[in-house]
C-alpha cells in the first residue's frame, strides 16, 4: 500500500510541474534564440556568458538585398538616444550587449548610440542609411565593423581607438563626417571612408596593414564583398587594406601615411580634388594603380623610397607642375602613370633593370622634355615608337605631343612609324629632325646634334572639361553612390589634340606666318636655338648702343640713352640663342618654314641659369628623394652681352615664355604696334602681357635698377630702311605728334622741346 501511495504522489508532482510550465510564459535561454525587452529585439549569443546582440524587428529574409535596403529596422519607431551600457534583464537573468547585429537599426530616427565596453562587433548594415545618427562611441574592445555598417549615416565625428578591422564601405557616403581618428585600426576595407566629402585631414596608421589581405583570423566577420569589374579598364580592384579607402573625399586637403607603411594602395586617394599636402614615408616602395587619380589640387609630391609606380597612378593630376625627378631607386613605371599631368620636364635617373610601360606620358601638353638617357636596356613593350597612332598604343611614347623632346634610353634599337622620328634624341646624341614650335616652351637639358632643324608653329586644338568631366566622381561605381554632392573644377583648356582631319600632325606642317607684314613697314623679333642662314627677302638687325645724351631727348630726364638697330649682311648666318629684329624687304609672303637648317648643334639649356617669378636666380639643391617634383623656374633670357661699359639695356630672348609677373620683374620691353600701326617698344606692367618663346625683347643689364628709366630705339638711316630719320622737316597743317613710346603730345611742333618725335609714321628730329 505504501508503494502505491508514493507512486501516486510522484505522478501528481510531475503533473503539477507540467501544468506550471504550460501556464508560465516561455523564456529564451539558448544561443540563437530571440527575445524582446524594452521595445528592442535581441538574440542570445552565449547563454553561459549571458551575451546578446541587438537585432532588427523587420524580417529582412523576405526581401532581396536591394529591396531590404529600403526598409527601416523598426518601422521608424526608434528615435533619440539608445544607451546599451545598461544590462538587459530577461528571464531572471542580466544580459550584456556585445554585438550590434545585421541591419539592426538601419534607417531609424536615432541621433546617438552609446555602446558598452566589451562590444566586439557592429554588423553588416547595422546603421545603414541612418541619416539622423550623429554620434556613436567605439569602445577599444571592438574587433570588427562589418561592411556598409554606417553607410550613408549622419555621423559627424568618428574616433575608433582600438585594434578594429573596418569592412568594405563601412562609412561610405558619410557626407557629414568632419573628423576621423583611427590610430590602431587593423584593416581598412575597400571604400571604407569613400565619399566622406566633408573630411579635411586623415592619418593612416601602420597598424592598418595597408596593401595586405584580410587576416585569416577575421574570416568569420562579414567584412568583404565582391567588387565591381570595369570592363573598359585594365584595373580590377582587389580587397586589400586601403584600396579606395578615401576615394571621392573631395574636401580632403591633408593626408599622412605613418612610417612603416610600404605602399599607397589602389585608388586610395582617387578623386580627392582638394588634396594638397600628402606625407609619404621612406618605407613606401610602391604607388599602386590609380592611387592619386584626379587629385587635381596636388602641386608637389615627395616619395623618398618608391620603386614602382602603377597604372594611372597620377592620372589627371593636372596641377603637378615643374620638373619631376625620378632617382635610380625607381625600377618600374606602368601604363598611363603620368597621363595628363602638368609637368614641364621629367628626368628618370635609372640605370639597369628598369621597366617602362605604355603611354606613360600621354596627353601632357606642358611637357618640354623626357630624359631617359641614363636607362640601360630597359624592358619596353614595343620598340617601334609612335606618338599619334591610337591603334598602336603599346609603346611608351604614345600620346606624347610632338613638341616634347625625348632623350631615349641606351641599349634599345628603337624604330619609328612613318613621320614619327621627330624630336627623339638617340643615345648617340643625334636627332633626325628637330621641330621647335612657335608658341610652345622648349628646354634642352642635354646637348645634341640635329640632322635637320625646322621652325614650326604649335597648332593644337584645345578643349575644356565638359559638365560631367569637370566633376570629381568615379562614375564606374555608381551603384555605390548614395548622394551626389560632386565638386566641379575648372582648369581651363584641359585636353589637347594635334591630329588634323586627315590624320596629319598639325604642328609639323604649320608655320609662323609673316604675310601680314610683307610690306616691310613693321618688324618682328626672333630667337632660334640653332644657327640658320638668313633666307632671301629678310633683313636682320642687332641692337647697339648709339650714344648718350648730355641734353635729354624730348625734354625729359628719363631719356638719356638711345640705341640703334643695325642690320647684318643679307644672307648672314644668324647665331643660335641670339635674338634678332627682322623685317621683310622684298614685298613677298614668307613664313618660318624658310628657317630650316641641317647638321646643327643644339646647346644644353641646362647650363643656363633659371630664375623664379620674382626675377631672382633659382637656388639649386641636390635631390635625395626617389620621386619629387620641383618648380625649377624659367630659363633666364639669353642674348647679347654689353659691349659698352655704360650700356644699360640689352637685346634678349629665350625658348621659354616669361609670364607676366616675371616679365614685369625683369623690366621687359616688348615690340608692339600702336593704333596707327607704328612699331613701338612698351614695358610689361601688370596685366596679361607675356614674353613669348622664340622672341626678342629689351631688358636692363643684369636686371639692375637703371638710371635710364626709358630709352630711345632707332632704326639705322638707310635708303631701304623702315624709318627715315628727318631733320626739322617743315610740317604743313596740324599733325598729331607722338613720342617714341607712343604718347600723344599735341599738334604744335614748334612748341615742343628738342627731341625725336613720330609724325605720320616718320621719325623727326628737332
mmCIF file of C-alpha atoms in Angstrom, residues 450-455 530-533 594-600:
data_model
loop_
_atom_site.group_PDB
_atom_site.id
_atom_site.type_symbol
_atom_site.label_atom_id
_atom_site.label_comp_id
_atom_site.label_asym_id
_atom_site.label_seq_id
_atom_site.Cartn_x
_atom_site.Cartn_y
_atom_site.Cartn_z
ATOM 1 C CA UNK A 450 70.068 67.758 -85.149
ATOM 2 C CA UNK A 451 70.405 66.460 -88.685
ATOM 3 C CA UNK A 452 67.547 68.776 -89.619
ATOM 4 C CA UNK A 453 66.004 71.667 -87.686
ATOM 5 C CA UNK A 454 62.739 73.397 -88.597
ATOM 6 C CA UNK A 455 60.744 76.260 -87.114
ATOM 7 C CA UNK A 530 70.091 76.679 -83.772
ATOM 8 C CA UNK A 531 72.229 78.513 -86.310
ATOM 9 C CA UNK A 532 70.470 79.257 -89.568
ATOM 10 C CA UNK A 533 71.246 81.215 -92.701
ATOM 11 C CA UNK A 594 62.219 79.054 -94.633
ATOM 12 C CA UNK A 595 64.294 78.979 -91.432
ATOM 13 C CA UNK A 596 65.466 75.404 -91.894
ATOM 14 C CA UNK A 597 68.959 74.183 -91.072
ATOM 15 C CA UNK A 598 70.933 70.953 -91.274
ATOM 16 C CA UNK A 599 73.573 69.386 -89.059
ATOM 17 C CA UNK A 600 73.263 71.944 -86.280
#
